Amino acid sequence: MTDIQITRRPFGGRPVAEVVAELTAEIRELYTSDQVPWVIGYSGGKDSTAVLQLVWLALNGLAPEERTKPVHVISTDTLVENPVVATWVSASLKVMTDSAQASGLPIFPHRLTPTVEDTFWVNLIGKGYPAPRPKFRWCTERLKIKPSNAFIRSVVRDHGEAILVLGIRKAESSVRASVMAKHARRRVRDRLSPNGSLPNSLVYSPIEDWTNDEVWMFLMQVANPWGYRNKDLLTMYQGASTDGECPLVVDSTTPSCGDSRFGCWTCTLVDKDKSMSAMIQNDDEKEWMLPLLELRNALDMRDDEGFRDDRVLRDWRRMNGRVQLMERKSTGELEMIHGPYTQQSREEWLRKLLGAQAHIRENGPEGMGALELVSLDELHEIRRIWVFEKHEIEDSLPHIYAEVTGGQFPGKPLDEHLVLSADDVDTLRQLCDGDELRFEMTRSLLAVEQKFRTRSRRSGLFEELEKVVRHGFYDGRDDAGQRARAYKEVADVARGYRPMHEAPATGHMTVDDQAATGAGLSPLFEADEAEQQLEGTHASS
């Protein structure tokens, strides 16, 4: 028996011009029905380009006196976007701004970025957060959601409401279709759905029923109104498809370039960066991007069986210094959950990042000579975290910068009382006789003492010193594990033990807990908690 496949004709066989005329009329009706400002999400991809193009065409069809409210176009640059796409979007925003002003349209583009404290490299290299994983997705909130939500909230604060115009489509995924259907049932006005996360904001999705191929047909047949070439966008998608093809009308077995996706070049939430790999594969002139792909793959460290495993790069203590045991669900065995990247790992990531930046500046195409994979503001913040929060007072960042780039780090000198010279560090290491834990603890104690030395009031000094001692008093990793297990045995007696797979779920999970859960582990026990219970048992007895 032969299967019969029925292919949907784009727009049901209707002419593109007819569909566009109908949709732009709807957009004009919604735009003129109130004074609520619009915010269009623009990534530079096909869907957001199609939506912005429709709105632009609709506003062009209004008389000047009817264009009474602003349309903000926001593009969130995570600062780790694919450089080709980032360059494309930046140039598009510039052309867009000039064209809107020349046409008298109330369209205002904005490039949004995360705060320096929230950037990818400050969190990974500065604080030591492990590379993101599907169940440890610390990046999305910081890099994408917070900047855009902050802007939208400012619009709501100034005007009371905002309407978000987005290029979301049901055909993107079954999950997206389900969510959109749920919101559609709660629509308060025709075509406007409530926003689940932002109060006083509504969502308008004009191309929600379009397919990938309908989007491309529209972009190829209707000229870009702000003067950017949609065919260049098509070429970029073609380059990001592994087969180099990008058909516009296909059957269910034909790959469509509409499935190509661009995003952060550092992304480890997927198994492979297919778009960047395809760009390098399809275009010899894109070989300059190879160091980015290599660094991304290094971040996505895996074991011989292909599973993510970067424990060798991470501290066996949590970010706050605690030792935590975890129960592996598959075997029931107890393991120590690893925390942030070690100092050595963070310094090596910085070397690789600066090396990739130097390579691209030297070997990349025109326009990449001043590329910043990591900004000076980020380097300053990483340096501050290393010296003042992690007590790495040898201040190694300027030396690494000079070592890799051959130039002097353009940063201001730190407080000389908080920094050890290279000779001092060597002397301290010799005194510690190769004991890295003793070296770290002594260095941190010196840092705390020096920080409080010039203060008129030294409130909190002893608490800081105790925190340092608790972080590093162990004889080593094995000693820490044995202590945690001993404390656990006492706690089991005090509270009754129940395996985690039988215990009810707890409500709060830290960053490290999320990482553990993603690795197939269950939070079981913290040594500090057991120590407190042990002290209480002794006191009561």
Coordinates of C-alpha atoms in Angstrom, one line a residue:
M1 CA 0.0 0.0 0.0
T2 CA 1.4 3.4 -1.0
D3 CA 1.2 6.3 1.5
I4 CA -0.3 9.4 -0.1
Q5 CA 1.2 12.7 1.2
I6 CA -0.8 15.9 0.7
T7 CA 1.3 19.0 0.6
R8 CA -0.4 22.3 1.7
R9 CA -0.1 25.0 -0.9
P10 CA 1.4 28.2 0.5
F11 CA -1.4 30.5 1.8
G12 CA -4.0 28.0 0.5
G13 CA -3.2 29.0 -3.1
R14 CA -4.0 32.7 -2.5
P15 CA -1.7 35.3 -4.0
V16 CA 0.8 36.8 -1.6
A17 CA -0.3 40.3 -2.4
E18 CA -3.9 39.4 -1.3
V19 CA -2.7 37.9 2.0
V20 CA -0.5 40.9 2.7
A21 CA -3.2 43.4 1.9
E22 CA -5.6 41.6 4.3
L23 CA -3.1 41.4 7.1
T24 CA -1.8 45.0 6.9
A25 CA -5.4 46.2 7.0
E26 CA -5.8 44.2 10.2
I27 CA -2.6 45.7 11.6
R28 CA -3.7 49.2 10.8
E29 CA -7.1 48.6 12.5
L30 CA -5.4 47.4 15.7
Y31 CA -2.8 50.2 15.6
T32 CA -5.3 53.0 15.3
S33 CA -7.8 51.5 17.9
D34 CA -6.0 52.9 20.9
Q35 CA -2.9 54.7 22.2
V36 CA -1.1 51.7 23.7
P37 CA 2.5 51.7 22.4
W38 CA 3.8 48.7 20.5
V39 CA 7.0 46.7 21.1
I40 CA 8.3 44.5 18.3
G41 CA 10.7 41.7 19.2
Y42 CA 13.4 41.7 16.4
S43 CA 16.2 39.1 16.3
G44 CA 17.1 39.6 12.6
G45 CA 15.8 36.1 11.7
K46 CA 13.1 35.3 9.2
D47 CA 10.0 35.4 11.5
S48 CA 10.8 38.7 13.3
T49 CA 11.8 40.2 9.9
A50 CA 8.5 39.2 8.4
V51 CA 6.5 40.7 11.3
L52 CA 8.4 44.0 11.3
Q53 CA 8.0 44.2 7.5
L54 CA 4.3 43.8 7.8
V55 CA 4.0 46.4 10.5
W56 CA 6.2 48.8 8.4
L57 CA 4.0 48.3 5.4
A58 CA 0.9 48.9 7.4
L59 CA 2.2 52.1 8.9
N60 CA 3.2 53.3 5.5
G61 CA -0.4 53.0 4.5
L62 CA -1.6 55.4 7.2
A63 CA -1.8 59.1 6.8
P64 CA 0.9 61.0 8.9
E65 CA -1.7 62.3 11.4
E66 CA -2.8 58.7 12.1
R67 CA 0.7 57.5 13.1
T68 CA 0.1 58.7 16.7
K69 CA 1.9 56.2 18.9
P70 CA 5.4 54.8 19.0
V71 CA 6.5 51.4 17.7
H72 CA 9.6 50.2 19.5
V73 CA 11.8 47.6 17.9
I74 CA 13.9 45.8 20.4
S75 CA 16.8 43.5 19.6
T76 CA 18.5 41.8 22.5
D77 CA 22.2 41.2 21.9
T78 CA 23.4 38.6 24.4
L79 CA 27.0 39.6 23.5
V80 CA 27.7 36.0 22.6
E81 CA 25.7 36.0 19.4
N82 CA 27.0 34.4 16.3
P83 CA 29.3 37.2 14.9
V84 CA 27.9 36.9 11.4
V85 CA 24.3 37.3 12.7
A86 CA 25.3 40.0 15.2
T87 CA 26.9 42.1 12.4
W88 CA 23.8 41.6 10.2
V89 CA 21.4 42.7 13.0
S90 CA 23.5 45.7 14.0
A91 CA 23.7 47.0 10.4
S92 CA 20.0 46.3 10.0
L93 CA 19.1 48.4 13.0
K94 CA 21.2 51.3 11.7
V95 CA 19.6 51.2 8.3
M96 CA 16.2 50.8 10.0
T97 CA 16.7 53.9 12.1
D98 CA 17.7 56.1 9.2
S99 CA 14.9 54.8 7.0
A100 CA 12.2 55.3 9.6
Q101 CA 13.3 58.9 10.2
A102 CA 13.4 59.6 6.5
S103 CA 9.9 58.2 6.0
G104 CA 8.4 59.9 9.1
L105 CA 7.4 56.7 10.7
P106 CA 7.2 56.4 14.5
I107 CA 9.5 53.3 14.6
F108 CA 12.3 53.4 17.1
P109 CA 14.9 50.6 17.1
H110 CA 16.7 49.7 20.3
R111 CA 19.7 47.4 20.8
L112 CA 19.5 45.8 24.3
T113 CA 22.3 44.1 26.2
P114 CA 22.6 42.4 29.6
T115 CA 24.1 44.3 32.5
V116 CA 27.8 43.5 32.9
E117 CA 27.0 41.5 36.0
D118 CA 24.7 39.2 34.0
T119 CA 26.9 38.6 30.9
F120 CA 27.9 35.1 29.9
W121 CA 31.6 35.4 30.5
V122 CA 31.3 37.3 33.8
N123 CA 29.3 34.4 35.2
L124 CA 31.3 31.6 33.6
I125 CA 34.9 32.9 33.8
G126 CA 34.3 35.3 36.7
K127 CA 32.0 33.4 39.1
G128 CA 32.8 30.0 37.7
Y129 CA 29.3 28.9 36.7
P130 CA 29.6 25.7 34.6
A131 CA 28.6 25.8 31.0
P132 CA 24.7 25.8 30.7
R133 CA 22.9 22.6 30.2
P134 CA 19.2 21.8 29.5
K135 CA 18.4 21.4 33.2
F136 CA 20.9 24.0 34.3
R137 CA 19.9 26.9 32.1
W138 CA 21.3 29.9 34.0
C139 CA 22.0 31.9 30.9
T140 CA 18.6 32.5 29.2
E141 CA 17.2 34.6 32.1
R142 CA 20.3 36.8 32.4
L143 CA 21.1 37.3 28.8
K144 CA 17.8 37.5 27.0
I145 CA 14.8 37.7 29.3
K146 CA 15.9 40.4 31.8
P147 CA 17.0 43.0 29.2
S148 CA 13.8 42.7 27.2
N149 CA 11.6 42.6 30.2
A150 CA 13.2 45.6 31.7
F151 CA 12.5 47.6 28.6
I152 CA 8.9 46.4 28.3
R153 CA 8.3 47.2 32.0
S154 CA 9.7 50.7 31.4
V155 CA 7.2 51.2 28.6
V156 CA 4.3 49.9 30.8
R157 CA 5.5 52.2 33.6
D158 CA 5.4 55.2 31.3
H159 CA 2.2 54.4 29.4
G160 CA 0.2 52.0 31.6
E161 CA 0.1 49.2 29.0
A162 CA 2.1 47.8 26.1
I163 CA 1.3 45.5 23.1
L164 CA 4.1 43.1 22.2
V165 CA 4.2 42.2 18.5
L166 CA 6.0 38.9 18.1
G167 CA 7.0 36.5 15.3
I168 CA 5.9 33.4 17.1
R169 CA 4.2 30.7 15.0
K170 CA 2.3 27.5 15.8
A171 CA 4.3 25.6 13.2
E172 CA 7.5 26.1 15.2
S173 CA 6.8 23.3 17.5
S174 CA 3.9 21.4 19.1
V175 CA 4.8 23.0 22.5
R176 CA 4.6 26.5 21.0
A177 CA 1.3 25.6 19.3
S178 CA -0.2 24.4 22.6
V179 CA 0.9 27.5 24.5
M180 CA -0.5 29.8 21.9
A181 CA -3.8 27.9 21.8
K182 CA -4.0 28.3 25.6
H183 CA -3.4 32.0 25.5
A184 CA -5.8 32.4 22.5
R185 CA -8.7 31.1 24.7
R186 CA -8.0 34.0 27.1
R187 CA -7.9 36.7 24.6
V188 CA -9.4 40.0 25.9
R189 CA -9.6 41.6 22.4
D190 CA -9.6 40.2 18.9
R191 CA -6.1 38.8 18.1
L192 CA -4.6 40.1 21.4
S193 CA -3.6 37.5 24.0
P194 CA -2.5 38.1 27.6
N195 CA 1.2 37.9 28.5
G196 CA 1.7 35.3 31.2
S197 CA 4.8 36.9 32.7
L198 CA 4.4 40.6 32.2
P199 CA 1.4 42.4 33.7
N200 CA -0.4 45.0 31.6
S201 CA 1.0 43.7 28.4
L202 CA -0.8 41.9 25.5
V203 CA 0.7 39.8 22.7
Y204 CA -0.1 40.2 19.0
S205 CA 1.2 37.5 16.7
P206 CA 0.2 38.4 13.1
I207 CA 1.9 35.4 11.4
E208 CA 0.9 32.7 14.0
D209 CA -0.7 30.5 11.4
W210 CA 2.1 30.8 8.7
T211 CA 4.4 27.9 7.8
N212 CA 8.2 28.2 7.3
D213 CA 7.7 28.3 3.5
E214 CA 5.0 30.9 3.7
V215 CA 7.4 33.2 5.6
W216 CA 10.1 32.7 3.0
M217 CA 7.6 33.3 0.1
F218 CA 6.5 36.6 1.7
L219 CA 10.1 37.7 2.2
M220 CA 11.2 36.8 -1.3
Q221 CA 8.2 38.3 -3.1
V222 CA 7.7 41.5 -1.0
A223 CA 10.6 44.0 -0.9
N224 CA 12.1 44.9 2.4
P225 CA 10.6 48.4 3.1
W226 CA 13.6 49.8 5.1
G227 CA 16.0 48.9 2.3
Y228 CA 17.7 45.8 3.6
R229 CA 18.0 42.8 1.2
N230 CA 16.0 39.8 2.2
K231 CA 17.9 37.7 -0.3
D232 CA 21.0 38.3 1.9
L233 CA 19.0 36.9 4.8
L234 CA 18.1 33.9 2.7
T235 CA 21.8 33.4 1.8
M236 CA 22.7 33.5 5.5
Y237 CA 20.1 30.8 6.3
Q238 CA 21.4 28.7 3.4
G239 CA 24.9 28.9 4.8
A240 CA 23.6 27.6 8.1
S241 CA 21.9 24.6 6.6
T242 CA 24.1 21.4 6.5
D243 CA 23.1 20.7 2.9
G244 CA 23.4 24.2 1.7
E245 CA 19.9 24.2 0.3
C246 CA 16.9 26.4 1.1
P247 CA 13.9 25.4 -0.9
L248 CA 10.8 27.6 -0.6
V249 CA 8.0 25.2 -1.5
V250 CA 8.7 21.6 -0.3
D251 CA 7.0 18.4 0.6
S252 CA 7.1 16.8 4.0
T253 CA 10.4 15.0 3.2
T254 CA 12.3 18.1 1.9
P255 CA 14.4 20.0 4.4
S256 CA 13.6 23.6 4.7
C257 CA 16.1 26.3 5.7
G258 CA 13.3 27.6 7.9
D259 CA 14.5 25.0 10.4
S260 CA 17.9 26.7 10.6
R261 CA 18.4 28.5 13.9
F262 CA 20.9 31.1 15.0
G263 CA 21.8 31.9 18.5
C264 CA 24.7 32.2 20.9
W265 CA 27.9 30.7 19.6
T266 CA 28.7 29.5 23.1
C267 CA 25.4 27.6 23.5
T268 CA 25.8 24.1 25.1
L269 CA 22.1 23.5 25.5
V270 CA 22.2 21.6 22.2
D271 CA 24.5 18.7 21.4
K272 CA 26.1 20.5 18.4
D273 CA 26.1 24.0 17.0
K274 CA 24.8 22.9 13.6
S275 CA 24.4 26.4 12.2
M276 CA 28.0 27.5 12.8
S277 CA 29.3 24.1 11.7
A278 CA 27.4 24.5 8.5
M279 CA 28.6 28.0 7.9
I280 CA 32.2 26.9 8.1
Q281 CA 31.5 23.8 6.0
N282 CA 29.7 25.6 3.3
D283 CA 31.9 28.7 2.9
D284 CA 35.8 28.6 3.0
E285 CA 35.7 32.3 3.9
K286 CA 34.0 31.4 7.2
E287 CA 37.0 29.4 8.4
W288 CA 37.9 32.3 10.7
M289 CA 35.0 31.2 12.9
L290 CA 36.7 27.8 13.6
P291 CA 38.2 29.0 17.0
L292 CA 34.7 29.9 18.2
L293 CA 33.4 26.4 17.3
E294 CA 36.4 24.8 19.0
L295 CA 35.9 26.9 22.2
R296 CA 32.2 26.1 22.2
N297 CA 33.0 22.4 21.9
A298 CA 35.5 22.6 24.7
L299 CA 32.9 24.1 27.0
D300 CA 30.6 21.2 26.1
M301 CA 33.0 18.7 27.7
R302 CA 32.0 15.0 27.4
D303 CA 33.2 11.6 28.5
D304 CA 34.1 8.7 26.3
E305 CA 30.5 7.6 26.0
G306 CA 29.3 11.0 24.9
F307 CA 27.7 12.2 28.2
R308 CA 28.5 15.7 29.5
D309 CA 31.1 15.5 32.2
D310 CA 33.2 18.4 33.2
R311 CA 33.8 17.5 36.9
V312 CA 37.6 17.5 36.4
L313 CA 37.4 21.2 35.7
R314 CA 35.2 22.0 38.8
D315 CA 35.7 22.3 42.5
W316 CA 34.3 19.5 44.6
R317 CA 32.8 22.2 46.9
R318 CA 29.7 24.2 46.2
M319 CA 29.9 27.9 45.4
N320 CA 29.4 28.8 49.1
G321 CA 32.1 26.3 50.1
R322 CA 29.8 23.6 51.4
V323 CA 30.3 19.9 50.6
Q324 CA 27.2 18.2 49.3
L325 CA 26.5 14.5 48.8
M326 CA 24.3 13.4 46.0
E327 CA 22.5 10.1 45.5
R328 CA 22.8 8.8 41.9
K329 CA 19.3 7.7 41.0
S330 CA 20.4 4.8 38.8
T331 CA 22.7 3.1 41.4
G332 CA 21.8 4.7 44.8
E333 CA 25.5 5.4 45.3
L334 CA 26.6 8.6 47.1
E335 CA 28.7 11.1 45.2
M336 CA 30.0 14.6 45.9
I337 CA 28.4 17.2 43.7
H338 CA 30.9 19.4 42.0
G339 CA 30.5 23.2 42.1
P340 CA 32.0 26.1 40.1
Y341 CA 35.0 25.9 37.8
T342 CA 38.4 25.9 39.6
Q343 CA 40.7 28.9 39.4
Q344 CA 42.9 27.0 37.0
S345 CA 40.0 26.2 34.8
R346 CA 38.7 29.8 34.8
E347 CA 42.1 31.1 33.9
E348 CA 42.4 28.6 31.0
W349 CA 38.9 29.6 29.7
L350 CA 40.1 33.3 29.7
R351 CA 43.2 32.4 27.7
K352 CA 41.2 30.5 25.1
L353 CA 38.7 33.3 24.8
L354 CA 41.3 36.0 24.4
G355 CA 43.2 33.8 22.0
A356 CA 40.1 33.3 19.8
Q357 CA 39.4 37.0 19.8
A358 CA 43.0 37.8 18.8
H359 CA 42.8 35.1 16.0
I360 CA 39.6 36.6 14.5
R361 CA 40.9 40.1 14.7
E362 CA 43.9 39.1 12.7
N363 CA 42.4 36.6 10.3
G364 CA 38.7 37.6 10.1
P365 CA 37.1 39.5 7.2
E366 CA 36.8 43.3 7.0
G367 CA 34.8 44.6 9.9
M368 CA 36.0 42.0 12.4
G369 CA 39.3 43.8 13.2
A370 CA 37.8 45.3 16.3
L371 CA 35.6 42.3 17.3
E372 CA 35.0 42.0 21.0
L373 CA 34.2 38.5 22.2
V374 CA 34.7 39.8 25.7
S375 CA 34.5 43.5 26.5
L376 CA 36.8 45.5 28.7
D377 CA 33.9 46.1 31.1
E378 CA 33.5 42.4 31.4
L379 CA 37.2 41.9 32.0
H380 CA 37.2 44.6 34.7
E381 CA 34.3 42.8 36.4
I382 CA 35.9 39.4 36.1
R383 CA 39.1 40.8 37.7
R384 CA 37.1 42.4 40.5
I385 CA 35.3 39.0 41.3
W386 CA 38.6 37.1 41.2
V387 CA 40.4 39.5 43.6
F388 CA 37.7 40.7 45.9
E389 CA 35.1 37.9 46.0
K390 CA 37.2 34.8 45.4
H391 CA 40.3 36.2 47.2
E392 CA 42.6 35.4 44.4
I393 CA 44.8 38.3 45.3
E394 CA 47.7 37.5 43.1
D395 CA 45.5 39.3 40.4
S396 CA 46.3 37.1 37.5
L397 CA 44.0 38.6 34.9
P398 CA 46.3 41.4 33.7
H399 CA 49.2 38.9 33.3
I400 CA 47.0 36.5 31.3
Y401 CA 45.8 39.4 29.1
A402 CA 49.4 40.5 28.4
E403 CA 50.5 36.9 27.8
V404 CA 47.8 36.2 25.2
T405 CA 47.5 39.6 23.5
G406 CA 51.0 40.9 23.8
G407 CA 49.7 44.2 25.2
Q408 CA 49.3 45.8 28.6
F409 CA 45.9 45.4 30.2
P410 CA 44.2 48.8 30.0
G411 CA 42.7 48.6 33.5
K412 CA 43.1 50.8 36.5
P413 CA 45.4 49.5 39.3
L414 CA 43.7 47.8 42.2
D415 CA 44.2 48.7 45.8
E416 CA 47.9 47.7 46.4
H417 CA 47.0 46.5 49.9
L418 CA 44.7 43.8 48.4
V419 CA 47.2 42.3 45.9
L420 CA 50.1 40.0 46.3
S421 CA 53.2 40.3 44.1
A422 CA 54.3 37.3 42.1
D423 CA 57.2 36.8 44.5
D424 CA 54.8 36.8 47.5
V425 CA 52.7 34.2 45.8
D426 CA 55.7 32.0 45.0
T427 CA 56.8 32.3 48.7
L428 CA 53.4 31.4 50.0
R429 CA 53.2 28.3 47.7
Q430 CA 56.6 27.2 48.9
L431 CA 55.6 27.6 52.5
C432 CA 52.4 25.5 51.8
D433 CA 54.7 22.8 50.3
G434 CA 52.4 21.9 47.5
D435 CA 49.2 21.7 49.6
E436 CA 46.8 23.6 47.4
L437 CA 44.0 23.7 50.0
R438 CA 46.4 25.3 52.5
F439 CA 47.6 27.8 50.0
E440 CA 44.0 28.8 49.1
M441 CA 42.9 29.1 52.7
T442 CA 46.0 31.1 53.7
R443 CA 45.7 33.4 50.7
S444 CA 42.0 34.0 51.5
L445 CA 42.8 34.7 55.2
L446 CA 45.4 37.3 54.1
A447 CA 42.8 38.8 51.7
V448 CA 40.2 39.1 54.5
E449 CA 42.8 40.6 56.9
Q450 CA 44.0 43.1 54.4
K451 CA 40.4 44.1 53.4
F452 CA 39.6 44.9 57.1
R453 CA 42.9 46.5 57.9
T454 CA 42.1 50.0 56.9
R455 CA 38.5 50.0 58.3
S456 CA 37.7 52.1 61.3
R457 CA 35.1 49.4 62.3
R458 CA 35.9 45.8 61.8
S459 CA 32.4 44.4 62.4
G460 CA 32.1 41.1 60.5
L461 CA 35.8 40.2 60.5
F462 CA 35.5 37.0 62.5
E463 CA 32.5 35.8 60.5
E464 CA 34.6 36.3 57.3
L465 CA 37.5 34.5 58.8
E466 CA 35.3 31.6 59.9
K467 CA 33.8 31.3 56.4
V468 CA 37.3 31.0 54.9
V469 CA 38.3 28.3 57.4
R470 CA 35.1 26.3 56.8
H471 CA 35.8 26.5 53.1
G472 CA 39.3 25.1 53.2
F473 CA 40.1 23.3 56.5
Y474 CA 39.9 19.8 54.9
D475 CA 42.9 17.6 54.2
G476 CA 41.6 17.0 50.7
R477 CA 38.7 15.8 48.7
D478 CA 38.6 12.4 50.3
D479 CA 38.7 13.9 53.8
A480 CA 35.8 16.2 52.9
G481 CA 33.8 13.2 51.5
Q482 CA 34.5 11.1 54.6
R483 CA 33.4 13.9 56.9
A484 CA 30.2 14.4 55.0
R485 CA 29.4 10.7 55.2
A486 CA 30.1 10.7 58.9
Y487 CA 27.8 13.7 59.5
K488 CA 25.2 12.0 57.4
E489 CA 25.2 8.9 59.6
V490 CA 24.5 11.0 62.6
A491 CA 21.8 13.0 60.9
D492 CA 20.2 9.7 59.7
V493 CA 19.8 8.6 63.3
A494 CA 18.5 12.0 64.3
R495 CA 15.8 12.4 61.6
G496 CA 15.3 9.0 60.1
Y497 CA 16.6 8.2 56.6
R498 CA 14.6 7.8 53.5
P499 CA 16.1 7.4 50.1
M500 CA 15.7 10.4 47.9
H501 CA 13.6 8.6 45.3
E502 CA 11.1 8.0 48.0
A503 CA 11.2 11.4 49.6
P504 CA 8.9 14.3 48.6
A505 CA 10.4 17.0 46.4
T506 CA 11.7 20.1 48.1
G507 CA 10.8 23.6 46.9
H508 CA 14.1 25.3 46.7
M509 CA 17.0 24.4 44.5
T510 CA 20.3 26.3 44.1
V511 CA 22.3 26.7 41.0
D512 CA 24.4 23.8 42.1
D513 CA 21.3 21.7 42.9
Q514 CA 20.0 22.3 39.4
A515 CA 23.4 21.2 37.9
A516 CA 23.2 18.0 40.0
T517 CA 19.7 17.2 38.9
G518 CA 20.7 17.6 35.3
A519 CA 23.4 15.0 35.8
G520 CA 20.9 12.5 37.1
L521 CA 21.7 13.1 40.8
S522 CA 19.4 13.9 43.7
P523 CA 20.3 16.4 46.5
L524 CA 20.7 14.4 49.6
F525 CA 22.8 15.9 52.4
E526 CA 25.0 18.9 53.3
A527 CA 27.8 18.5 55.7
D528 CA 27.1 21.8 57.4
E529 CA 23.5 20.8 58.2
A530 CA 24.6 17.5 59.8
E531 CA 27.3 19.3 61.8
Q532 CA 24.7 21.6 63.3
Q533 CA 22.5 18.5 64.1
L534 CA 25.5 16.8 65.6
E535 CA 26.2 19.8 67.8
G536 CA 22.6 19.8 68.9
T537 CA 22.7 16.1 69.7
H538 CA 25.7 16.6 71.9
A539 CA 24.1 19.5 73.6
S540 CA 20.9 17.6 74.4
S541 CA 22.7 14.6 75.6

